[in-house]
């Protein structure tokens, strides 16, 4: 006798980790920011996560699409739960240049840390211009439990997205003289001397970055923005969100101009 089970779609409900300085505000993960997901399979009584060594899918794209609020499913086609085996998951946001990397991120088991880790080589945040978080790399560590085929279609796996990058904001204001309306004190350029813009990262329980030599990077450049007595976010004048790879403290060079008053 052949018994047929109706397939059940795998869906995730991501929430952004709360942070004081991130491009994504609050805990609402942007519906327009797709993600890539790894899933490994194992028998129901296997140890989590060491016993889940069978790849079920890797770098599978998930999108919000027509799903319920804050729910993501396989894109462009759904992925379905296995009938017998259970799954563990880990994933990362479609941010920066991850979609165009020649070498796709890999998923490896770290025996010492007893966790599966996502390895991304050659990551660059980019300017970020379309969707909130599209240059703010986020990931959720391997789920600490395994999941089997649910009995109801509305079941989702809740995951918390952690921030892997740093967010830079440069705010400048003038004093009663330099910021006075009608004066000509202007900021012309803000440049980091040796900012690292590309790096390799291992995403496990935490984000572990390996960076190379930095180069000159313009955080703001233009014809000149007049100083005011109120703080102005100069990074927002050149970038939607200035997201950078975490690294040692860098030197910021400020170029300004003024015209002597009579």
XYZ file of N, CA, C and O in Angstrom, residues 7 26 28 62 65 72 104 128 138 158 172 184 190 194 197 200 222 230 233 250 253 260:
88
model
N 3.148 17.496 0.808
C 4.364 18.222 1.198
C 4.037 19.475 1.992
O 3.021 20.126 1.771
N 15.563 48.746 15.174
C 14.699 47.881 15.977
C 14.880 46.411 15.643
O 15.913 45.981 15.135
N 12.608 44.588 13.708
C 11.823 44.195 12.537
C 12.751 43.934 11.359
O 13.300 44.858 10.766
N 15.726 32.595 0.319
C 14.406 32.707 0.920
C 13.956 34.162 0.802
O 14.749 35.081 0.967
N 8.014 37.632 -0.184
C 7.024 37.406 -1.228
C 5.605 37.599 -0.739
O 5.267 38.608 -0.133
N 9.283 34.107 5.711
C 10.062 33.932 4.497
C 10.022 32.479 4.055
O 10.122 31.569 4.883
N 31.011 30.608 -3.478
C 29.839 30.698 -2.616
C 30.196 30.369 -1.171
O 31.108 29.564 -0.910
N 24.786 50.505 -0.076
C 23.456 50.342 0.492
C 22.503 51.408 0.024
O 22.497 52.518 0.542
N 23.800 40.347 8.143
C 23.221 39.722 9.334
C 23.203 38.207 9.144
O 23.202 37.717 8.018
N 11.373 30.198 14.087
C 11.757 31.544 14.515
C 13.274 31.632 14.664
O 13.889 30.797 15.342
N 28.816 66.502 12.567
C 29.641 67.684 12.820
C 28.740 68.911 12.947
O 27.727 69.019 12.240
N 30.875 81.275 5.934
C 31.276 80.380 4.842
C 32.218 79.277 5.301
O 33.138 78.909 4.594
N 35.664 64.160 4.068
C 35.961 63.339 5.242
C 36.540 62.030 4.730
O 35.855 61.282 4.028
N 42.992 54.510 5.999
C 43.278 53.116 5.626
C 42.137 52.185 6.047
O 42.348 51.216 6.764
N 37.955 47.523 3.409
C 36.627 47.462 2.808
C 36.219 46.054 2.376
O 35.082 45.842 1.949
N 37.182 38.521 5.183
C 36.636 37.171 5.303
C 36.025 37.021 6.695
O 36.575 37.512 7.675
N 32.214 66.333 -1.500
C 31.242 67.162 -2.210
C 31.772 68.566 -2.446
O 32.956 68.840 -2.257
N 23.662 73.167 14.488
C 23.031 71.880 14.766
C 23.870 70.774 14.128
O 24.482 70.954 13.068
N 24.559 64.932 9.970
C 25.120 63.613 9.695
C 25.723 63.638 8.289
O 25.021 63.526 7.295
N 40.625 53.713 13.088
C 41.265 54.372 11.953
C 41.313 55.884 12.167
O 40.570 56.446 12.969
N 40.508 62.042 8.376
C 41.021 63.337 7.943
C 39.842 64.223 7.531
O 38.982 63.793 6.759
N 37.825 84.461 5.344
C 37.979 85.404 6.443
C 36.953 86.521 6.331
O 36.678 87.037 5.247
